[in-house]
mmCIF file of C-alpha atoms and ligand atoms in Angstrom:
data_model
loop_
_atom_site.group_PDB
_atom_site.id
_atom_site.type_symbol
_atom_site.label_atom_id
_atom_site.label_comp_id
_atom_site.label_asym_id
_atom_site.label_seq_id
_atom_site.Cartn_x
_atom_site.Cartn_y
_atom_site.Cartn_z
ATOM 1 C CA MET M 22 126.014 -11.157 -23.447
ATOM 2 C CA ALA M 23 122.279 -10.515 -23.173
ATOM 3 C CA THR M 24 121.298 -7.483 -21.136
ATOM 4 C CA SER M 25 117.834 -6.895 -19.779
ATOM 5 C CA GLY M 26 116.161 -4.120 -17.841
ATOM 6 C CA SER M 27 113.311 -6.079 -16.315
ATOM 7 C CA LYS M 28 113.380 -6.856 -12.627
ATOM 8 C CA CYS M 29 111.813 -9.576 -10.510
ATOM 9 C CA ARG M 30 108.508 -8.458 -8.994
ATOM 10 C CA ALA M 31 109.382 -10.004 -5.661
ATOM 11 C CA CYS M 32 113.055 -9.125 -5.088
ATOM 12 C CA LYS M 33 114.051 -6.660 -7.847
ATOM 13 C CA ALA M 34 116.920 -8.902 -9.000
ATOM 14 C CA PRO M 35 117.304 -9.221 -12.799
ATOM 15 C CA ALA M 36 114.389 -11.242 -14.196
ATOM 16 C CA VAL M 37 114.745 -14.453 -16.222
ATOM 17 C CA ILE M 38 111.150 -14.690 -17.419
ATOM 18 C CA ASP M 39 108.172 -12.478 -18.187
ATOM 19 C CA LEU M 40 104.728 -13.811 -17.331
ATOM 20 C CA PRO M 41 102.209 -11.559 -19.041
ATOM 21 C CA ARG M 42 99.269 -13.324 -17.368
ATOM 22 C CA HIS M 43 100.597 -12.157 -14.006
ATOM 23 C CA ASN M 44 101.674 -8.848 -15.543
ATOM 24 C CA ALA M 45 105.097 -9.385 -13.955
ATOM 25 C CA ASN M 46 108.664 -10.602 -14.383
ATOM 26 C CA PHE M 47 110.434 -13.045 -12.077
ATOM 27 C CA CYS M 48 113.950 -14.146 -11.180
ATOM 28 C CA ALA M 49 114.705 -17.866 -11.147
ATOM 29 C CA GLU M 50 114.075 -18.317 -7.428
ATOM 30 C CA HIS M 51 110.773 -16.469 -7.453
ATOM 31 C CA LEU M 52 109.550 -18.267 -10.560
ATOM 32 C CA LEU M 53 110.080 -21.504 -8.609
ATOM 33 C CA GLN M 54 108.229 -20.048 -5.653
ATOM 34 C CA LEU M 55 105.298 -19.092 -7.884
ATOM 35 C CA CYS M 56 105.155 -22.657 -9.249
ATOM 36 C CA ARG M 57 105.264 -24.161 -5.739
ATOM 37 C CA ARG M 58 102.446 -21.894 -4.572
ATOM 38 C CA GLN M 59 100.221 -22.662 -7.550
ATOM 39 C CA VAL M 60 100.724 -26.389 -7.053
ATOM 40 C CA GLU M 61 100.017 -26.199 -3.305
ATOM 41 C CA LYS M 62 96.927 -24.143 -4.046
ATOM 42 C CA ALA M 63 95.652 -26.735 -6.525
ATOM 43 C CA ILE M 64 96.333 -29.573 -4.052
ATOM 44 C CA ASP M 65 94.490 -27.714 -1.252
ATOM 45 C CA ASP M 66 91.618 -26.144 -3.204
ATOM 46 C CA TYR M 67 90.670 -29.374 -4.953
ATOM 47 C CA GLU M 68 91.457 -31.602 -1.929
ATOM 48 C CA MET M 69 93.847 -33.824 -3.843
ATOM 49 C CA PHE M 70 95.963 -35.625 -1.234
ATOM 50 C CA SER M 71 98.033 -35.175 1.914
ATOM 51 C CA LYS M 72 101.581 -36.027 2.942
ATOM 52 C CA ASP M 73 100.323 -39.285 4.470
ATOM 53 C CA ASP M 74 99.117 -40.538 1.078
ATOM 54 C CA ARG M 75 101.240 -42.722 -1.187
ATOM 55 C CA LEU M 76 101.168 -41.272 -4.705
ATOM 56 C CA LEU M 77 101.951 -42.818 -8.075
ATOM 57 C CA VAL M 78 103.001 -40.297 -10.738
ATOM 58 C CA ALA M 79 102.672 -41.199 -14.433
ATOM 59 C CA VAL M 80 105.894 -40.101 -16.125
ATOM 60 C CA SER M 81 106.682 -39.909 -19.838
ATOM 61 C CA GLY M 82 110.106 -38.252 -19.892
ATOM 62 C CA GLY M 83 108.549 -34.949 -20.960
ATOM 63 C CA LYS M 84 108.681 -31.708 -18.956
ATOM 64 C CA ASP M 85 105.312 -31.816 -17.214
ATOM 65 C CA SER M 86 105.448 -35.272 -15.701
ATOM 66 C CA LEU M 87 109.051 -34.869 -14.505
ATOM 67 C CA ALA M 88 108.254 -31.389 -13.144
ATOM 68 C CA VAL M 89 105.283 -32.608 -11.122
ATOM 69 C CA TRP M 90 107.225 -35.561 -9.745
ATOM 70 C CA ASP M 91 110.074 -33.208 -8.795
ATOM 71 C CA MET M 92 107.706 -30.690 -7.156
ATOM 72 C CA LEU M 93 105.902 -33.332 -5.116
ATOM 73 C CA VAL M 94 109.123 -34.916 -3.863
ATOM 74 C CA GLU M 95 110.612 -31.500 -3.079
ATOM 75 C CA ALA M 96 107.487 -30.573 -1.101
ATOM 76 C CA GLY M 97 107.770 -33.743 0.984
ATOM 77 C CA TYR M 98 105.066 -35.911 -0.591
ATOM 78 C CA GLN M 99 105.583 -39.672 -0.945
ATOM 79 C CA ALA M 100 105.626 -40.017 -4.723
ATOM 80 C CA ASP M 101 106.801 -42.957 -6.846
ATOM 81 C CA GLY M 102 106.979 -42.865 -10.653
ATOM 82 C CA PHE M 103 105.238 -45.048 -13.204
ATOM 83 C CA TYR M 104 106.456 -45.446 -16.790
ATOM 84 C CA VAL M 105 105.088 -47.447 -19.712
ATOM 85 C CA GLY M 106 107.360 -48.365 -22.641
ATOM 86 C CA LEU M 107 105.002 -47.884 -25.586
ATOM 87 C CA GLY M 108 107.241 -49.216 -28.346
ATOM 88 C CA ILE M 109 106.947 -46.065 -30.455
ATOM 89 C CA GLY M 110 110.359 -46.307 -32.180
ATOM 90 C CA ASP M 111 113.262 -44.098 -31.040
ATOM 91 C CA TYR M 112 110.881 -41.856 -29.119
ATOM 92 C CA SER M 113 110.098 -44.578 -26.615
ATOM 93 C CA ASP M 114 113.738 -45.618 -26.217
ATOM 94 C CA GLU M 115 114.776 -42.047 -25.495
ATOM 95 C CA SER M 116 111.859 -41.186 -23.228
ATOM 96 C CA GLY M 117 112.614 -44.264 -21.112
ATOM 97 C CA ASP M 118 116.243 -43.145 -20.752
ATOM 98 C CA TYR M 119 115.214 -39.713 -19.502
ATOM 99 C CA VAL M 120 112.803 -41.161 -16.949
ATOM 100 C CA ARG M 121 115.287 -43.735 -15.606
ATOM 101 C CA ARG M 122 118.051 -41.141 -15.354
ATOM 102 C CA PHE M 123 115.768 -38.758 -13.462
ATOM 103 C CA ALA M 124 114.767 -41.471 -10.982
ATOM 104 C CA ASP M 125 118.313 -42.856 -10.558
ATOM 105 C CA GLU M 126 119.897 -39.459 -9.933
ATOM 106 C CA ARG M 127 117.392 -38.729 -7.174
ATOM 107 C CA GLY M 128 117.137 -42.229 -5.731
ATOM 108 C CA LEU M 129 113.387 -42.387 -6.453
ATOM 109 C CA THR M 130 111.285 -45.499 -6.953
ATOM 110 C CA LEU M 131 110.172 -46.108 -10.525
ATOM 111 C CA VAL M 132 107.610 -48.759 -11.491
ATOM 112 C CA THR M 133 107.912 -49.722 -15.168
ATOM 113 C CA VAL M 134 105.897 -51.760 -17.657
ATOM 114 C CA ASP M 135 106.970 -52.502 -21.220
ATOM 115 C CA LEU M 136 104.155 -53.258 -23.660
ATOM 116 C CA ARG M 137 106.310 -55.439 -25.921
ATOM 117 C CA ASP M 138 108.128 -57.351 -23.159
ATOM 118 C CA ASP M 139 105.225 -57.715 -20.776
ATOM 119 C CA TYR M 140 102.194 -57.937 -23.058
ATOM 120 C CA GLY M 141 103.577 -58.850 -26.502
ATOM 121 C CA TYR M 142 102.502 -55.768 -28.457
ATOM 122 C CA ASP M 143 103.313 -52.101 -29.006
ATOM 123 C CA ILE M 144 101.283 -49.021 -29.933
ATOM 124 C CA PRO M 145 101.948 -49.007 -33.705
ATOM 125 C CA THR M 146 100.849 -52.661 -33.885
ATOM 126 C CA ALA M 147 97.777 -52.049 -31.735
ATOM 127 C CA ALA M 148 96.800 -49.104 -33.969
ATOM 128 C CA LYS M 149 97.127 -51.245 -37.090
ATOM 129 C CA VAL M 150 95.163 -54.133 -35.616
ATOM 130 C CA THR M 151 92.304 -52.055 -34.235
ATOM 131 C CA LYS M 152 92.240 -49.747 -37.301
ATOM 132 C CA ARG M 153 91.915 -46.841 -34.900
ATOM 133 C CA VAL M 154 94.141 -43.784 -34.430
ATOM 134 C CA PRO M 155 97.266 -44.697 -32.413
ATOM 135 C CA CYS M 156 96.449 -42.243 -29.599
ATOM 136 C CA SER M 157 93.237 -44.086 -28.861
ATOM 137 C CA ALA M 158 94.979 -47.463 -28.307
ATOM 138 C CA CYS M 159 97.780 -45.660 -26.496
ATOM 139 C CA GLY M 160 95.565 -43.684 -24.118
ATOM 140 C CA MET M 161 93.530 -46.746 -23.252
ATOM 141 C CA SER M 162 96.655 -48.887 -22.602
ATOM 142 C CA LYS M 163 98.276 -46.232 -20.421
ATOM 143 C CA ARG M 164 95.123 -45.620 -18.374
ATOM 144 C CA HIS M 165 94.570 -49.329 -17.812
ATOM 145 C CA LEU M 166 98.149 -50.060 -16.740
ATOM 146 C CA PHE M 167 98.326 -46.958 -14.559
ATOM 147 C CA ASP M 168 95.112 -47.911 -12.727
ATOM 148 C CA LYS M 169 96.346 -51.482 -12.348
ATOM 149 C CA ALA M 170 99.755 -50.416 -11.004
ATOM 150 C CA ALA M 171 98.003 -48.159 -8.488
ATOM 151 C CA ARG M 172 95.739 -50.993 -7.290
ATOM 152 C CA ASP M 173 98.573 -53.568 -7.204
ATOM 153 C CA GLY M 174 100.880 -51.201 -5.336
ATOM 154 C CA GLY M 175 98.226 -50.012 -2.881
ATOM 155 C CA TYR M 176 98.644 -46.333 -3.807
ATOM 156 C CA ASP M 177 96.157 -43.803 -2.422
ATOM 157 C CA ALA M 178 96.022 -41.618 -5.517
ATOM 158 C CA VAL M 179 97.493 -41.355 -8.984
ATOM 159 C CA VAL M 180 98.962 -38.134 -10.341
ATOM 160 C CA THR M 181 99.393 -36.932 -13.906
ATOM 161 C CA GLY M 182 101.304 -33.939 -15.298
ATOM 162 C CA HIS M 183 98.339 -32.347 -17.111
ATOM 163 C CA ASN M 184 98.870 -28.593 -17.075
ATOM 164 C CA LEU M 185 96.663 -25.551 -17.675
ATOM 165 C CA ASP M 186 97.304 -25.644 -21.436
ATOM 166 C CA ASP M 187 96.346 -29.322 -21.663
ATOM 167 C CA GLU M 188 93.132 -28.776 -19.750
ATOM 168 C CA ALA M 189 92.226 -25.571 -21.585
ATOM 169 C CA ALA M 190 92.757 -27.298 -24.957
ATOM 170 C CA VAL M 191 90.568 -30.252 -23.951
ATOM 171 C CA LEU M 192 87.986 -27.810 -22.609
ATOM 172 C CA LEU M 193 87.981 -25.920 -25.913
ATOM 173 C CA GLY M 194 87.407 -29.188 -27.793
ATOM 174 C CA ASN M 195 84.578 -30.196 -25.444
ATOM 175 C CA VAL M 196 82.965 -26.762 -25.664
ATOM 176 C CA LEU M 197 83.170 -26.687 -29.456
ATOM 177 C CA ARG M 198 81.097 -29.876 -29.429
ATOM 178 C CA TRP M 199 79.113 -29.061 -26.266
ATOM 179 C CA ASP M 200 79.961 -32.503 -25.049
ATOM 180 C CA ILE M 201 78.222 -32.332 -21.663
ATOM 181 C CA GLU M 202 79.349 -35.729 -20.406
ATOM 182 C CA TYR M 203 83.023 -34.975 -21.036
ATOM 183 C CA LEU M 204 82.648 -31.455 -19.680
ATOM 184 C CA ALA M 205 81.159 -32.826 -16.473
ATOM 185 C CA ARG M 206 84.165 -35.107 -15.983
ATOM 186 C CA GLN M 207 86.830 -32.524 -16.813
ATOM 187 C CA LEU M 208 87.915 -31.860 -13.234
ATOM 188 C CA PRO M 209 91.320 -31.488 -11.561
ATOM 189 C CA VAL M 210 90.392 -34.436 -9.300
ATOM 190 C CA LEU M 211 88.369 -37.540 -10.071
ATOM 191 C CA PRO M 212 87.384 -39.411 -6.915
ATOM 192 C CA ALA M 213 88.069 -43.137 -6.595
ATOM 193 C CA ARG M 214 85.131 -45.223 -7.755
ATOM 194 C CA ASN M 215 84.324 -48.763 -8.878
ATOM 195 C CA GLY M 216 87.890 -49.993 -8.442
ATOM 196 C CA PHE M 217 89.452 -46.990 -10.225
ATOM 197 C CA PRO M 218 91.949 -44.986 -8.142
ATOM 198 C CA LYS M 219 91.590 -41.300 -7.300
ATOM 199 C CA LYS M 220 93.138 -39.186 -10.094
ATOM 200 C CA CYS M 221 94.777 -35.826 -9.482
ATOM 201 C CA LYS M 222 96.273 -33.125 -11.708
ATOM 202 C CA PRO M 223 98.350 -30.795 -9.494
ATOM 203 C CA LEU M 224 99.680 -28.714 -12.439
ATOM 204 C CA VAL M 225 96.313 -27.382 -13.645
ATOM 205 C CA ARG M 226 97.150 -23.897 -12.386
ATOM 206 C CA LEU M 227 100.487 -23.738 -14.264
ATOM 207 C CA THR M 228 101.022 -23.122 -17.979
ATOM 208 C CA GLU M 229 103.398 -25.216 -20.069
ATOM 209 C CA ARG M 230 105.730 -22.279 -20.320
ATOM 210 C CA GLU M 231 105.944 -22.225 -16.531
ATOM 211 C CA THR M 232 106.495 -25.984 -16.146
ATOM 212 C CA ALA M 233 109.187 -25.865 -18.842
ATOM 213 C CA ALA M 234 110.856 -22.965 -16.983
ATOM 214 C CA TRP M 235 110.688 -25.028 -13.768
ATOM 215 C CA CYS M 236 112.618 -27.820 -15.490
ATOM 216 C CA LEU M 237 115.234 -25.471 -16.947
ATOM 217 C CA ILE M 238 115.854 -23.725 -13.643
ATOM 218 C CA ARG M 239 115.921 -26.953 -11.642
ATOM 219 C CA GLY M 240 118.299 -28.558 -14.163
ATOM 220 C CA ILE M 241 115.865 -31.301 -15.102
ATOM 221 C CA ASP M 242 116.883 -32.901 -18.360
ATOM 222 C CA TYR M 243 113.703 -33.792 -20.207
ATOM 223 C CA LEU M 244 112.873 -35.043 -23.676
ATOM 224 C CA VAL M 245 112.021 -31.945 -25.712
ATOM 225 C CA GLU M 246 111.107 -33.949 -28.811
ATOM 226 C CA GLU M 247 107.499 -34.993 -29.058
ATOM 227 C CA CYS M 248 105.998 -38.364 -29.692
ATOM 228 C CA PRO M 249 106.108 -38.510 -33.526
ATOM 229 C CA ILE M 250 102.446 -39.491 -33.599
ATOM 230 C CA ALA M 251 101.400 -36.242 -31.883
ATOM 231 C CA ALA M 252 102.650 -33.983 -34.696
ATOM 232 C CA GLY M 253 99.854 -31.987 -36.294
ATOM 233 C CA ASN M 254 97.031 -33.301 -34.101
ATOM 234 C CA ARG M 255 93.922 -31.343 -33.175
ATOM 235 C CA HIS M 256 94.970 -30.977 -29.546
ATOM 236 C CA LEU M 257 98.086 -29.037 -30.654
ATOM 237 C CA TYR M 258 95.985 -26.889 -32.941
ATOM 238 C CA TYR M 259 93.695 -25.954 -30.026
ATOM 239 C CA LYS M 260 96.756 -25.067 -27.936
ATOM 240 C CA ASP M 261 98.156 -22.842 -30.675
ATOM 241 C CA THR M 262 94.788 -21.146 -31.002
ATOM 242 C CA LEU M 263 94.551 -20.471 -27.282
ATOM 243 C CA ASN M 264 98.127 -19.149 -27.209
ATOM 244 C CA SER M 265 97.384 -16.735 -30.061
ATOM 245 C CA LEU M 266 94.451 -15.482 -27.989
ATOM 246 C CA GLU M 267 96.689 -15.285 -24.935
ATOM 247 C CA GLN M 268 99.249 -13.223 -26.881
ATOM 248 C CA LYS M 269 96.591 -10.602 -27.662
ATOM 249 C CA SER M 270 94.801 -10.822 -24.353
ATOM 250 C CA PRO M 271 96.999 -12.087 -21.485
ATOM 251 C CA SER M 272 95.367 -14.337 -18.855
ATOM 252 C CA SER M 273 92.403 -15.218 -21.084
ATOM 253 C CA LYS M 274 93.600 -18.858 -21.199
ATOM 254 C CA SER M 275 93.675 -19.266 -17.428
ATOM 255 C CA ALA M 276 90.350 -17.448 -17.062
ATOM 256 C CA PHE M 277 88.796 -19.764 -19.642
ATOM 257 C CA TYR M 278 89.810 -22.898 -17.753
ATOM 258 C CA LEU M 279 89.887 -21.840 -14.091
ATOM 259 C CA ASN M 280 86.546 -20.037 -14.284
ATOM 260 C CA PHE M 281 85.050 -23.115 -15.921
ATOM 261 C CA ILE M 282 86.158 -25.132 -12.884
ATOM 262 C CA ASP M 283 84.820 -22.554 -10.405
ATOM 263 C CA ASN M 284 81.635 -21.413 -12.130
ATOM 264 C CA MET M 285 80.506 -24.024 -14.620
ATOM 265 C CA ALA M 286 81.698 -27.447 -13.419
ATOM 266 C CA PRO M 287 79.555 -27.319 -10.220
ATOM 267 C CA LEU M 288 76.453 -26.847 -12.400
ATOM 268 C CA LEU M 289 77.322 -30.026 -14.293
ATOM 269 C CA ALA M 290 78.071 -32.197 -11.253
ATOM 270 C CA ASP M 291 74.959 -34.397 -11.469
ATOM 271 C CA GLN M 292 75.606 -35.071 -15.167
ATOM 272 C CA SER M 293 78.752 -37.061 -14.429
ATOM 273 C CA ALA M 294 77.275 -39.014 -11.507
ATOM 274 C CA ALA M 295 74.604 -40.343 -13.873
ATOM 275 C CA ALA M 296 77.278 -41.836 -16.121
ATOM 276 C CA ALA M 297 78.734 -44.095 -13.404
ATOM 277 C CA GLY M 298 77.035 -47.482 -13.850
ATOM 278 C CA GLU M 299 77.550 -50.921 -12.296
ATOM 279 C CA LEU M 300 80.755 -52.754 -13.240
ATOM 280 C CA ASN M 301 82.054 -56.291 -12.875
ATOM 281 C CA ASP M 302 85.571 -57.744 -12.801
ATOM 282 C CA CYS M 303 87.393 -58.631 -16.026
ATOM 283 C CA GLU M 304 87.728 -62.434 -16.234
ATOM 284 C CA ARG M 305 91.394 -62.212 -17.137
ATOM 285 C CA CYS M 306 92.865 -59.289 -15.205
ATOM 286 C CA GLY M 307 90.223 -58.398 -12.616
ATOM 287 C CA SER M 308 89.893 -54.776 -13.760
ATOM 288 C CA PRO M 309 86.467 -53.157 -13.593
ATOM 289 C CA THR M 310 84.576 -53.485 -16.881
ATOM 290 C CA THR M 311 81.069 -53.706 -18.324
ATOM 291 C CA ASN M 312 82.017 -56.795 -20.407
ATOM 292 C CA GLU M 313 83.464 -60.223 -19.577
ATOM 293 C CA LEU M 314 86.882 -59.156 -20.864
ATOM 294 C CA CYS M 315 87.982 -55.555 -20.379
ATOM 295 C CA ALA M 316 88.921 -53.418 -23.389
ATOM 296 C CA PHE M 317 92.629 -53.747 -22.546
ATOM 297 C CA CYS M 318 92.594 -57.553 -22.420
ATOM 298 C CA ARG M 319 90.733 -57.612 -25.741
ATOM 299 C CA LEU M 320 93.359 -55.289 -27.246
ATOM 300 C CA VAL M 321 96.205 -57.475 -25.937
ATOM 301 C CA GLU M 322 94.594 -60.609 -27.334
ATOM 302 C CA LYS M 323 94.297 -59.184 -30.849
ATOM 303 C CA SER M 324 97.551 -57.188 -30.975
ATOM 304 C CA SER M 325 99.930 -59.761 -29.512
ATOM 305 C CA ALA M 326 98.903 -62.233 -32.226
ATOM 306 C CA HIS M 327 99.958 -59.749 -34.938
ATOM 307 C CA GLU M 328 103.397 -59.190 -36.526
ATOM 308 C CA PRO M 329 105.117 -56.088 -35.041
ATOM 309 C CA VAL M 330 104.317 -52.972 -37.113
ATOM 310 C CA PRO M 331 107.018 -50.247 -37.398
ATOM 311 C CA VAL M 332 105.992 -46.773 -36.203
ATOM 312 C CA GLU M 333 106.489 -45.234 -39.687
ATOM 313 C CA LEU M 334 103.507 -47.177 -40.970
ATOM 314 C CA VAL M 335 101.050 -45.467 -38.652
ATOM 315 C CA LEU M 336 102.454 -41.936 -38.799
ATOM 316 C CA GLY M 337 99.910 -40.772 -41.369
ATOM 317 C CA LYS M 338 97.045 -41.656 -39.034
ATOM 318 C CA ARG M 339 96.822 -38.694 -36.738
ATOM 319 C CA GLY M 340 94.422 -37.554 -34.153
ATOM 320 C CA ARG M 341 93.831 -37.915 -30.530
ATOM 321 C CA SER M 342 91.312 -39.976 -28.670
ATOM 322 C CA MET C 23 124.237 -14.631 -33.317
ATOM 323 C CA GLN C 24 123.404 -18.283 -33.676
ATOM 324 C CA VAL C 25 119.731 -19.248 -33.212
ATOM 325 C CA LYS C 26 118.671 -22.853 -32.621
ATOM 326 C CA LEU C 27 115.099 -23.776 -33.495
ATOM 327 C CA ARG C 28 113.061 -26.960 -33.377
ATOM 328 C CA ASN C 29 110.263 -28.644 -35.298
ATOM 329 C CA PRO C 30 112.152 -29.161 -37.478
ATOM 330 C CA LYS C 31 115.494 -28.926 -35.683
ATOM 331 C CA ARG C 32 117.647 -26.289 -37.398
ATOM 332 C CA GLU C 33 120.122 -23.450 -36.790
ATOM 333 C CA ILE C 34 120.119 -20.031 -38.337
ATOM 334 C CA GLU C 35 122.542 -17.091 -38.186
ATOM 335 C CA MET C 36 121.044 -13.664 -37.416
ATOM 336 C CA ARG C 37 122.330 -10.197 -36.653
ATOM 337 C CA GLY C 38 122.373 -9.327 -32.909
ATOM 338 C CA GLY C 39 121.081 -6.134 -31.324
ATOM 339 C CA LYS C 40 117.416 -7.050 -31.042
ATOM 340 C CA THR C 41 115.360 -7.998 -28.025
ATOM 341 C CA VAL C 42 113.961 -11.467 -27.345
ATOM 342 C CA ASN C 43 110.417 -10.270 -28.106
ATOM 343 C CA ARG C 44 111.580 -8.750 -31.374
ATOM 344 C CA LEU C 45 113.353 -11.980 -32.327
ATOM 345 C CA LEU C 46 110.186 -13.989 -31.695
ATOM 346 C CA ASP C 47 108.108 -11.512 -33.694
ATOM 347 C CA ASP C 48 110.563 -11.605 -36.607
ATOM 348 C CA LEU C 49 110.334 -15.392 -36.663
ATOM 349 C CA GLU C 50 106.535 -15.191 -36.277
ATOM 350 C CA LEU C 51 106.639 -17.226 -33.072
ATOM 351 C CA VAL C 52 104.154 -16.765 -30.214
ATOM 352 C CA ARG C 53 105.784 -15.901 -26.891
ATOM 353 C CA GLU C 54 103.372 -18.014 -24.840
ATOM 354 C CA SER C 55 104.521 -21.118 -26.759
ATOM 355 C CA HIS C 56 108.270 -20.650 -26.272
ATOM 356 C CA LEU C 57 111.115 -20.085 -23.844
ATOM 357 C CA VAL C 58 114.256 -18.309 -24.964
ATOM 358 C CA ILE C 59 117.602 -19.453 -23.627
ATOM 359 C CA CYS C 60 120.690 -17.278 -24.175
ATOM 360 C CA ASN C 61 124.087 -18.907 -23.603
ATOM 361 C CA GLY C 62 122.415 -21.536 -21.454
ATOM 362 C CA THR C 63 120.365 -19.129 -19.312
ATOM 363 C CA LEU C 64 116.658 -18.314 -19.470
ATOM 364 C CA VAL C 65 116.084 -14.678 -20.526
ATOM 365 C CA PRO C 66 112.986 -12.408 -20.451
ATOM 366 C CA GLY C 67 111.319 -10.685 -23.389
ATOM 367 C CA ASP C 68 113.167 -7.365 -23.105
ATOM 368 C CA ALA C 69 116.633 -8.956 -22.950
ATOM 369 C CA LYS C 70 118.847 -7.550 -25.695
ATOM 370 C CA LEU C 71 120.715 -10.194 -27.658
ATOM 371 C CA GLY C 72 124.269 -9.637 -28.874
ATOM 372 C CA ASP C 73 126.147 -10.755 -31.973
ATOM 373 C CA ASP C 74 128.136 -13.393 -30.101
ATOM 374 C CA ASP C 75 125.222 -14.974 -28.279
ATOM 375 C CA VAL C 76 124.038 -18.534 -28.802
ATOM 376 C CA ILE C 77 120.256 -18.589 -28.594
ATOM 377 C CA GLU C 78 117.926 -21.544 -28.212
ATOM 378 C CA ILE C 79 114.233 -21.009 -28.861
ATOM 379 C CA ARG C 80 112.539 -23.899 -27.139
ATOM 380 C CA PRO C 81 108.919 -24.742 -27.899
ATOM 381 C CA VAL C 82 107.002 -25.632 -24.741
ATOM 382 C CA ILE C 83 103.805 -26.994 -26.275
ATOM 383 C CA SER C 84 103.370 -30.745 -26.058
ATOM 384 C CA GLY C 85 100.800 -32.734 -27.893
ATOM 385 C CA GLY C 86 100.323 -36.036 -26.042
HETATM 386 S S1 LIG S 14 100.829 -38.669 -28.886
HETATM 387 FE FE1 LIG S 14 99.373 -40.352 -28.921
HETATM 388 S S2 LIG S 14 100.595 -42.165 -29.378
HETATM 389 FE FE2 LIG S 14 102.022 -40.561 -28.756
HETATM 390 S S3 LIG S 14 102.310 -40.911 -26.550
HETATM 391 FE FE3 LIG S 14 100.646 -39.394 -26.761
HETATM 392 S S4 LIG S 14 98.777 -40.635 -26.775
HETATM 393 FE FE4 LIG S 14 100.482 -42.036 -27.155
HETATM 394 ZN ZN1 LIG S 15 113.150 -12.553 -7.276
HETATM 395 ZN ZN1 LIG S 16 91.207 -57.287 -18.365
#
């Protein structure tokens, strides 16, 4: 049996986790309390939503999206789930099972779309047809369907499970290129505009290690395996790099991201407003677009006409949009 | 003790008596990227692992 000397900072019971960035150890109950407080702080500080709002949470079957759905429901928010079957081999079959089980066990409402059944294509096929990296077709499809589901269902805001590590890794990528337009839009909340719903990221103050611990302690069964297309991508490399830094210098990762939001993002505010131009409705689906047909409808048109492509054929083509 | 690892999924046998932090160091794994579960329970870095323990080292970094 494992024995440990470390005690919870709050109650002095035996600790289950060490959090070097807080220079403290926590028992299971107080780790949960820390997570709840960080999420409430993010919701309040960035004015995300209230208990009167109807929320739609994008869920993938992974730890972050299930954790945020669980936290919101536990805290008394009205949150439904939204899942897209991407047709990425066994990964998609399994991820769908985890999401449905989570929703069923808790009696929660889950809105689902299946790319193959509902639109006649899947991500490997779309990647082949567009000759782009799979993550680019995937990200675009998910964003489009998520926005559409939010509009169709009359939701007040959409929620994603992006955590501190996700945001810090994207920030590192944007800073390495000094991509001012992306930097200006990298906020925990994007207001509704031009027919796009308000987008909120309540987990930006929690690391992945903390959201994973939330799931373990709460008994949430999530898909630990990754999407096979993610393996080896640049986003993961940035995360590893930041975690090596964090190992040597605890709390540098959160300072990097949270101080960007507090100190730098306000200076960039007018840069992102400039990017918002006039949009019209897509002729086919009514989504906001600068063209006659939106990018999603163009993708569906091309991909659904193509023979299904197995996921193995696109696994060499890595990278993230 | 039995140690379960992922990416790729595998199991290795190691001698007990070391702490969680020492185990991670020996395997050249970064603490911030992993949780360590001993006999089904989350354990902190200074927990001492015994010969009979079943350990899971779970990566927490996702790439989507
Ligand atoms: S890794 Fe890429 S292809 Fe896989 S789910 Fe994420 S965005 Fe989609
Ligand atoms: Zn405690
Ligand atoms: Zn359209």
